[in-house]
Short mmCIF file of C-alpha atoms and ligand atoms in Angstrom, two decimals:
data_model
loop_
_atom_site.label_atom_id
_atom_site.label_comp_id
_atom_site.label_asym_id
_atom_site.label_seq_id
_atom_site.Cartn_x
_atom_site.Cartn_y
_atom_site.Cartn_z
CA MET A 206 -82.43 47.60 -27.96
CA TYR A 207 -80.77 47.41 -30.73
CA LEU A 208 -81.66 47.55 -34.56
CA ARG A 209 -78.96 46.31 -36.43
CA CYS A 210 -81.46 46.72 -38.95
CA MET A 211 -81.61 50.32 -39.01
CA LYS A 212 -79.66 52.89 -41.53
CA PHE A 213 -77.14 54.72 -40.15
CA GLY A 214 -79.42 58.78 -39.89
CA THR A 215 -81.89 56.63 -38.69
CA LYS A 216 -80.03 55.16 -36.01
CA ALA A 217 -78.44 57.87 -34.76
CA LEU A 218 -82.17 59.30 -33.93
CA HIS A 219 -83.97 56.29 -32.58
CA ALA A 220 -81.52 53.70 -31.39
CA GLY A 221 -80.69 52.82 -28.09
CA VAL A 222 -83.21 55.87 -26.78
CA HIS A 223 -86.55 55.93 -25.74
CA PRO A 224 -88.78 58.76 -24.15
CA ASP A 225 -88.82 59.42 -20.57
CA PRO A 226 -91.00 56.69 -19.28
CA THR A 227 -92.59 58.62 -16.47
CA THR A 228 -93.33 61.85 -18.63
CA GLY A 229 -93.39 60.97 -22.05
CA ALA A 230 -90.88 63.63 -22.81
CA ILE A 231 -89.08 62.61 -25.83
CA MET A 232 -86.07 63.68 -25.19
CA THR A 233 -83.75 62.25 -22.71
CA PRO A 234 -83.69 64.13 -19.39
CA ILE A 235 -81.08 65.66 -17.52
CA TYR A 236 -81.22 63.48 -14.28
CA GLN A 237 -79.31 65.64 -12.31
CA THR A 238 -78.99 64.08 -9.44
CA SER A 239 -76.59 62.08 -7.18
CA THR A 240 -78.59 59.72 -5.53
CA TYR A 241 -81.88 57.22 -5.39
CA VAL A 242 -84.48 57.06 -3.13
CA GLN A 243 -85.58 53.20 -2.09
CA SER A 244 -88.71 51.94 -1.14
CA GLY A 245 -86.42 50.09 1.02
CA PRO A 246 -82.62 49.31 2.31
CA GLY A 247 -81.80 47.54 -1.41
CA GLN A 248 -84.88 47.85 -3.09
CA HIS A 249 -84.61 50.40 -6.24
CA LYS A 250 -85.02 50.83 -9.55
CA GLY A 251 -82.02 49.02 -11.22
CA TYR A 252 -80.23 53.07 -9.87
CA GLU A 253 -78.48 53.71 -6.55
CA TYR A 254 -75.81 56.14 -7.48
CA SER A 255 -74.79 58.35 -10.18
CA ARG A 256 -71.46 56.99 -10.27
CA THR A 257 -72.59 53.59 -10.57
CA HIS A 258 -75.61 54.25 -13.38
CA ASN A 259 -77.53 57.20 -14.46
CA PRO A 260 -80.49 57.15 -16.60
CA THR A 261 -78.77 60.03 -18.91
CA ARG A 262 -75.39 58.41 -19.44
CA THR A 263 -77.34 54.78 -19.51
CA GLN A 264 -79.35 56.13 -22.25
CA LEU A 265 -76.03 57.84 -24.17
CA GLN A 266 -74.31 54.55 -23.39
CA ASP A 267 -76.96 52.56 -24.94
CA GLN A 268 -77.26 54.40 -28.53
CA LEU A 269 -73.58 54.91 -28.72
CA ALA A 270 -73.55 50.70 -28.54
CA ALA A 271 -76.24 50.79 -31.31
CA LEU A 272 -74.49 53.34 -33.26
CA GLU A 273 -71.17 50.66 -33.70
CA ASN A 274 -72.95 47.70 -34.16
CA ALA A 275 -72.69 46.44 -30.50
CA LYS A 276 -73.78 44.83 -27.54
CA TYR A 277 -72.61 47.45 -24.66
CA GLY A 278 -71.21 51.10 -24.19
CA LEU A 279 -69.35 52.14 -21.09
CA CYS A 280 -68.66 56.14 -20.70
CA PHE A 281 -65.45 58.27 -18.99
CA SER A 282 -65.18 61.75 -18.55
CA THR A 283 -62.73 61.98 -21.41
CA GLY A 284 -61.09 59.81 -23.78
CA LEU A 285 -58.69 59.83 -21.84
CA GLY A 286 -60.37 57.99 -19.18
CA ALA A 287 -61.79 55.54 -21.18
CA ILE A 288 -58.17 54.50 -22.39
CA ASP A 289 -57.01 54.50 -18.62
CA ALA A 290 -59.73 51.91 -18.51
CA VAL A 291 -58.52 49.67 -21.11
CA CYS A 292 -55.20 49.68 -19.55
CA LYS A 293 -56.25 48.44 -15.73
CA LEU A 294 -57.85 45.43 -17.60
CA PHE A 295 -53.65 44.60 -17.85
CA ALA A 296 -51.09 43.54 -14.85
CA PRO A 297 -47.40 44.15 -14.65
CA GLY A 298 -45.09 42.10 -17.28
CA ASP A 299 -47.39 42.24 -20.07
CA GLU A 300 -46.93 43.73 -23.17
CA ILE A 301 -49.02 45.86 -25.78
CA ILE A 302 -48.41 46.88 -28.84
CA ALA A 303 -49.47 49.79 -30.43
CA THR A 304 -49.58 52.29 -33.71
CA ASN A 305 -46.79 54.45 -33.77
CA ASP A 306 -48.00 57.27 -35.21
CA LEU A 307 -50.70 57.47 -32.02
CA TYR A 308 -52.44 60.44 -30.91
CA GLY A 309 -50.17 62.37 -28.37
CA GLY A 310 -51.91 61.77 -24.74
CA THR A 311 -52.18 57.86 -25.68
CA PHE A 312 -48.51 58.08 -26.18
CA ARG A 313 -48.29 60.04 -23.43
CA ILE A 314 -50.66 57.66 -20.72
CA PHE A 315 -48.78 54.70 -21.71
CA THR A 316 -45.79 55.72 -21.59
CA LYS A 317 -45.30 57.79 -18.64
CA MET A 318 -48.56 56.24 -16.56
CA TYR A 319 -48.44 52.55 -17.63
CA GLN A 320 -44.77 51.95 -18.19
CA PRO A 321 -43.52 53.24 -14.43
CA PHE A 322 -46.26 50.01 -13.23
CA GLY A 323 -44.68 47.42 -15.02
CA ILE A 324 -46.84 47.31 -18.48
CA LYS A 325 -44.56 47.32 -21.50
CA PHE A 326 -45.52 48.96 -24.78
CA LYS A 327 -44.09 48.70 -28.30
CA PHE A 328 -44.93 51.25 -31.26
CA VAL A 329 -45.23 49.31 -34.46
CA ASP A 330 -46.18 50.72 -37.99
CA MET A 331 -49.75 49.04 -38.01
CA THR A 332 -50.16 49.34 -41.75
CA LYS A 333 -47.39 46.56 -42.15
CA PRO A 334 -48.81 43.38 -39.98
CA GLU A 335 -45.33 41.48 -40.20
CA LEU A 336 -44.12 44.31 -38.21
CA VAL A 337 -46.90 43.53 -35.55
CA GLU A 338 -46.40 39.86 -35.62
CA ALA A 339 -42.31 40.36 -35.41
CA ALA A 340 -43.19 42.43 -31.97
CA ILE A 341 -45.78 39.96 -30.36
CA THR A 342 -44.46 37.70 -27.26
CA ASP A 343 -46.02 35.46 -24.88
CA LYS A 344 -46.65 38.31 -22.74
CA THR A 345 -48.16 40.26 -25.18
CA LYS A 346 -51.72 41.11 -24.55
CA LEU A 347 -53.91 43.38 -26.82
CA LEU A 348 -53.05 45.47 -29.71
CA TRP A 349 -54.43 48.82 -29.94
CA ALA A 350 -55.02 50.62 -33.22
CA GLU A 351 -55.86 53.87 -33.68
CA THR A 352 -57.06 54.75 -37.81
CA PRO A 353 -56.71 56.73 -39.98
CA THR A 354 -54.12 57.85 -37.73
CA ASN A 355 -52.88 61.31 -36.51
CA PRO A 356 -51.92 63.18 -37.90
CA THR A 357 -50.38 61.77 -41.50
CA LEU A 358 -53.74 59.63 -41.64
CA LYS A 359 -52.66 56.29 -42.46
CA ILE A 360 -54.76 53.82 -42.68
CA ILE A 361 -54.24 50.55 -40.64
CA ASP A 362 -56.60 47.17 -41.93
CA ILE A 363 -58.98 46.74 -39.08
CA ALA A 364 -59.84 43.06 -40.09
CA ALA A 365 -56.07 42.51 -40.98
CA MET A 366 -55.21 42.98 -37.58
CA SER A 367 -58.16 41.23 -35.97
CA ALA A 368 -56.69 37.88 -38.18
CA VAL A 369 -53.41 38.87 -36.04
CA ALA A 370 -54.37 39.25 -32.59
CA LYS A 371 -56.96 35.73 -33.12
CA LYS A 372 -54.04 33.95 -34.21
CA HIS A 373 -52.53 35.01 -30.79
CA ASN A 374 -55.26 35.09 -28.88
CA LEU A 375 -55.29 38.91 -28.21
CA LEU A 376 -57.61 41.70 -27.73
CA LEU A 377 -57.60 44.01 -30.16
CA ALA A 378 -58.15 47.79 -29.57
CA VAL A 379 -59.48 50.58 -31.70
CA ASP A 380 -59.83 54.04 -31.10
CA ASN A 381 -62.59 55.09 -33.88
CA THR A 382 -61.84 58.96 -32.80
CA PHE A 383 -60.55 60.29 -35.61
CA ALA A 384 -63.32 57.67 -38.19
CA SER A 385 -66.59 58.47 -35.91
CA PRO A 386 -69.22 55.28 -36.27
CA TYR A 387 -70.48 57.19 -39.11
CA LEU A 388 -67.48 56.07 -41.63
CA GLN A 389 -66.26 52.91 -39.94
CA ASN A 390 -67.59 49.80 -37.36
CA PRO A 391 -64.66 48.51 -36.30
CA MET A 392 -66.90 45.89 -34.56
CA ASP A 393 -67.85 44.64 -37.55
CA GLN A 394 -63.72 43.93 -38.41
CA GLY A 395 -63.09 41.65 -35.43
CA ALA A 396 -62.19 44.58 -32.30
CA ASP A 397 -62.77 43.69 -29.42
CA ILE A 398 -62.85 47.35 -27.87
CA ILE A 399 -63.70 51.03 -29.67
CA MET A 400 -62.80 53.76 -28.00
CA HIS A 401 -63.93 57.07 -28.91
CA SER A 402 -63.17 60.63 -28.03
CA ILE A 403 -66.85 61.57 -27.91
CA THR A 404 -64.92 65.00 -27.74
CA LYS A 405 -64.47 65.09 -31.17
CA TYR A 406 -66.88 63.96 -34.07
CA ILE A 407 -69.33 62.11 -31.99
CA ALA A 408 -70.52 65.33 -29.13
CA GLY A 409 -69.58 67.38 -32.67
CA HIS A 410 -69.71 70.86 -31.06
CA SER A 411 -66.66 71.52 -29.38
CA ASP A 412 -68.53 72.02 -25.75
CA VAL A 413 -67.97 68.64 -24.31
CA VAL A 414 -65.25 66.52 -23.31
CA MET A 415 -65.56 62.89 -23.10
CA GLY A 416 -64.80 59.10 -23.82
CA ALA A 417 -66.05 56.01 -24.34
CA LEU A 418 -65.31 52.20 -24.51
CA ILE A 419 -67.79 50.05 -26.56
CA VAL A 420 -67.72 46.02 -26.25
CA ASN A 421 -69.49 42.71 -26.98
CA ASP A 422 -68.27 40.50 -24.93
CA ASP A 423 -70.10 40.15 -21.66
CA GLU A 424 -67.07 39.19 -19.68
CA LEU A 425 -64.95 42.22 -20.72
CA LYS A 426 -68.23 44.27 -20.10
CA THR A 427 -68.42 43.67 -16.71
CA ARG A 428 -64.82 44.26 -16.15
CA LEU A 429 -64.96 47.23 -17.55
CA GLU A 430 -68.05 48.38 -15.81
CA PHE A 431 -66.00 47.37 -12.66
CA ILE A 432 -63.61 49.77 -13.59
CA GLN A 433 -65.62 52.35 -14.38
CA ASN A 434 -67.23 52.29 -11.37
CA SER A 435 -64.37 51.97 -8.92
CA SER A 436 -61.77 54.34 -10.67
CA GLY A 437 -64.70 57.07 -10.96
CA ALA A 438 -63.77 58.53 -14.33
CA THR A 439 -67.79 58.86 -15.30
CA PRO A 440 -69.29 61.93 -16.71
CA GLY A 441 -71.99 64.05 -15.75
CA PRO A 442 -75.47 63.87 -16.96
CA MET A 443 -75.44 67.39 -18.67
CA ASP A 444 -72.27 65.90 -21.01
CA CYS A 445 -74.17 62.92 -21.34
CA PHE A 446 -76.87 65.08 -22.43
CA LEU A 447 -75.01 66.93 -24.86
CA ALA A 448 -73.52 63.97 -26.42
CA LEU A 449 -77.04 62.65 -27.05
CA ARG A 450 -78.29 65.86 -28.39
CA GLY A 451 -75.11 65.86 -30.86
CA ILE A 452 -75.64 62.31 -31.98
CA LYS A 453 -79.24 62.96 -33.62
CA THR A 454 -77.08 64.99 -36.13
CA LEU A 455 -73.66 63.21 -36.88
CA HIS A 456 -74.98 61.44 -40.02
CA ILE A 457 -75.78 65.17 -41.27
CA ARG A 458 -72.13 67.07 -40.41
CA MET A 459 -70.50 63.72 -41.24
CA GLN A 460 -71.46 64.16 -45.21
CA ARG A 461 -70.63 68.09 -44.89
CA HIS A 462 -66.92 66.94 -42.93
CA CYS A 463 -65.95 64.45 -45.93
CA GLU A 464 -67.59 66.74 -48.90
CA ASN A 465 -65.55 69.73 -47.77
CA GLY A 466 -62.69 67.90 -47.34
CA ALA A 467 -62.57 65.90 -50.55
CA LYS A 468 -62.73 69.99 -52.08
CA ILE A 469 -59.95 71.24 -49.63
CA ALA A 470 -57.94 67.94 -50.01
CA ARG A 471 -57.72 68.40 -54.04
CA TYR A 472 -57.17 72.33 -53.29
CA LEU A 473 -54.06 71.62 -51.08
CA LYS A 474 -52.68 69.11 -53.45
CA ASP A 475 -52.89 71.06 -56.17
CA HIS A 476 -51.17 74.23 -54.32
CA PRO A 477 -47.37 75.31 -55.87
CA LYS A 478 -46.44 76.37 -52.14
CA VAL A 479 -47.70 72.89 -50.76
CA GLY A 480 -46.18 69.55 -50.85
CA GLN A 481 -47.00 66.48 -49.49
CA VAL A 482 -51.01 66.16 -48.49
CA PHE A 483 -52.55 63.39 -46.41
CA TRP A 484 -55.85 62.35 -47.25
CA PRO A 485 -56.80 58.92 -47.39
CA GLY A 486 -59.13 59.39 -50.56
CA PHE A 487 -56.41 59.93 -52.95
CA THR A 488 -56.05 57.21 -55.24
CA ASP A 489 -52.10 57.58 -54.52
CA HIS A 490 -52.66 57.46 -51.05
CA PRO A 491 -50.59 53.63 -50.01
CA ASN A 492 -53.64 52.83 -48.02
CA HIS A 493 -57.02 54.04 -50.85
CA GLU A 494 -57.84 50.42 -51.15
CA VAL A 495 -58.47 49.78 -47.61
CA ALA A 496 -59.63 52.31 -46.62
CA LYS A 497 -61.92 52.16 -49.42
CA LYS A 498 -62.84 48.78 -48.07
CA GLN A 499 -63.69 49.28 -44.11
CA MET A 500 -64.87 52.93 -44.17
CA ARG A 501 -68.24 55.27 -45.83
CA ASP A 502 -66.18 57.81 -46.99
CA PHE A 503 -62.84 59.84 -46.12
CA GLY A 504 -63.71 62.32 -43.76
CA GLY A 505 -62.90 65.82 -43.27
CA MET A 506 -59.27 65.09 -41.39
CA ILE A 507 -56.40 66.48 -43.65
CA SER A 508 -52.38 67.18 -43.11
CA PHE A 509 -50.11 68.81 -45.38
CA GLU A 510 -46.35 70.03 -45.58
CA LEU A 511 -44.94 72.90 -46.79
CA LYS A 512 -42.37 72.85 -49.70
CA GLU A 513 -40.81 75.70 -47.05
CA ASP A 514 -40.33 72.98 -44.66
CA SER A 515 -39.94 74.71 -41.16
CA VAL A 516 -41.50 75.25 -37.98
CA GLU A 517 -41.52 79.24 -39.00
CA ALA A 518 -43.12 78.53 -41.89
CA ALA A 519 -45.95 76.58 -40.38
CA MET A 520 -46.32 79.08 -37.33
CA LYS A 521 -46.88 82.18 -39.74
CA LEU A 522 -49.56 80.24 -41.83
CA ALA A 523 -50.94 78.97 -38.13
CA SER A 524 -51.34 82.37 -37.27
CA SER A 525 -52.51 84.07 -40.34
CA THR A 526 -55.80 82.13 -40.85
CA HIS A 527 -59.60 84.07 -40.05
CA LEU A 528 -62.03 80.87 -40.80
CA PHE A 529 -59.60 77.86 -39.29
CA ALA A 530 -59.16 78.48 -35.45
CA CYS A 531 -55.71 77.32 -34.34
CA ALA A 532 -56.69 75.38 -31.64
CA GLU A 533 -56.51 71.58 -30.03
CA SER A 534 -59.22 69.01 -30.89
CA LEU A 535 -61.05 68.32 -33.64
CA GLY A 536 -64.13 66.88 -35.08
CA GLY A 537 -66.87 69.89 -33.73
CA VAL A 538 -68.54 71.94 -36.75
CA GLU A 539 -65.82 74.56 -37.11
CA SER A 540 -63.01 74.47 -39.08
CA LEU A 541 -59.96 73.96 -36.83
CA LEU A 542 -56.08 74.16 -37.60
CA GLY A 543 -53.17 72.87 -35.98
CA HIS A 544 -49.26 72.21 -35.68
CA PRO A 545 -48.90 68.90 -34.44
CA ALA A 546 -45.14 69.37 -33.49
CA SER A 547 -45.63 72.22 -31.19
CA MET A 548 -48.84 71.12 -29.93
CA THR A 549 -51.31 68.07 -29.58
CA HIS A 550 -47.59 66.04 -30.25
CA ALA A 551 -45.31 67.96 -28.52
CA ALA A 552 -45.16 65.62 -26.01
CA ILE A 553 -43.23 63.19 -28.73
CA PRO A 554 -39.84 63.59 -28.95
CA LYS A 555 -38.86 64.92 -31.73
CA ALA A 556 -36.55 61.83 -33.26
CA GLU A 557 -39.66 59.48 -32.37
CA ARG A 558 -42.32 61.97 -34.18
CA GLU A 559 -39.91 61.64 -37.04
CA LYS A 560 -39.69 58.21 -37.49
CA ALA A 561 -43.81 58.83 -37.52
CA GLY A 562 -43.10 61.01 -40.74
CA LEU A 563 -43.90 64.10 -38.81
CA ARG A 564 -42.30 66.64 -40.23
CA ASP A 565 -41.81 70.17 -39.11
CA SER A 566 -43.72 72.00 -41.07
CA LEU A 567 -47.15 69.49 -40.91
CA ILE A 568 -50.07 71.66 -40.62
CA ARG A 569 -53.18 69.51 -39.76
CA LEU A 570 -56.79 70.76 -40.46
CA SER A 571 -60.38 69.87 -39.30
CA VAL A 572 -62.30 70.58 -42.25
CA GLY A 573 -65.96 72.00 -40.42
CA ILE A 574 -69.18 72.08 -41.79
CA GLU A 575 -68.92 76.18 -43.33
CA ASP A 576 -69.20 76.50 -47.29
CA VAL A 577 -66.06 75.81 -48.61
CA ASP A 578 -65.83 78.59 -50.85
CA ASP A 579 -64.99 80.42 -47.45
CA LEU A 580 -62.78 78.24 -46.59
CA ILE A 581 -60.44 77.65 -49.27
CA ALA A 582 -60.53 81.12 -49.97
CA ASP A 583 -58.79 81.42 -46.02
CA LEU A 584 -56.54 78.70 -47.18
CA GLU A 585 -55.34 80.61 -49.76
CA GLN A 586 -54.68 84.15 -48.57
CA ALA A 587 -53.12 82.44 -45.23
CA ILE A 588 -49.97 80.35 -47.54
CA GLY A 589 -50.36 83.31 -50.12
C1 PLP B 32 -58.81 63.47 -28.53
C2 PLP B 32 -58.30 62.58 -28.70
C3 PLP B 32 -58.35 61.21 -27.55
C4 PLP B 32 -58.40 61.72 -26.19
O1 PLP B 32 -59.75 62.00 -26.15
P1 PLP B 32 -60.19 63.14 -24.81
O2 PLP B 32 -61.58 62.79 -24.82
O3 PLP B 32 -59.14 64.61 -25.07
O4 PLP B 32 -59.19 62.78 -23.19
C5 PLP B 32 -57.63 60.01 -27.82
N1 PLP B 32 -57.54 59.54 -28.95
C6 PLP B 32 -57.66 60.60 -30.21
C7 PLP B 32 -57.55 59.87 -31.47
C8 PLP B 32 -58.51 61.72 -30.30
O5 PLP B 32 -58.61 62.65 -30.98
#
């Protein structure tokens, strides 16, 4: 069941999920089972083995599809497990064009796992569709966009990428992790595949690692489901339950992430020791109009440089906050802070990092849902 007419906050609670058919339990039970008893060989109720199907996972998959206004959701043990499944749609000789300002783990699986198998990757600035067009050859099969980008928060025009993909008969995949389905629904802008690290905003409580793919096309769903079952990177029912519980407050959490994010971005912009602040809500952000067009709000992810642009200055700041915990990941209720050059993006060579505008002092904030006055006071004492 997916009901396009419901508003997001209602869908977060009701779409795709239903009370347990055997007991009426309002919360989806954790079906902690590996197998299902058949009344005779091949006579089962749609569930045979939990790698293939599990009722807790089914509910989560249906709900994710509903939140993205799509038909099918497929869950994976991690976000990278989901990306791995997309790569397996392709064969040696195929080419994939991806965002240059990319999540470090995505860059690593592309270049270190699949490039040696013969898939070719090109990394381009997708805020400029003409650069994407120029990189396309007759071998190109997929455009991989991540928006907002990580960590410099550029915004890629999904509808423009979809137009390029359709013109050249390519698939468009969008990593929607940073925005979450609350802020942006790439399928509505013409994407063919949406990828989520559920680990981040969707589960939202820093207690589960999981990924998902969302598609509309029947054939694509069948192929990805085959990969999901054959490669076996599927999540367990307990983790699916945690993600389902997290989703019930996704809209409320996102509202607060956005509110706090806006206040902190403006505070940083006025700070004498802070250099450039990256946040798509600023009217002078180069992609602000695109953000306004395709997102409901501007999110809680902010990056900023220090005027003293050195690894040492960034390290000092990152070690002196009390509320912003220095950690990888993002999108949880607690505020986190990271230094991409030495943490999440350490896998990307310095030359590549700098090409994508990622300087040594860049600090990335995942603004949580604490009281914003306390968060600002924490930054104030740490920046000094
Ligand atoms: C975290 C993340 C991933 C990878 O997801 P995991 O759940 O950590 O495997 C992919 N893309 C983005 C944008 C992410 O933030």
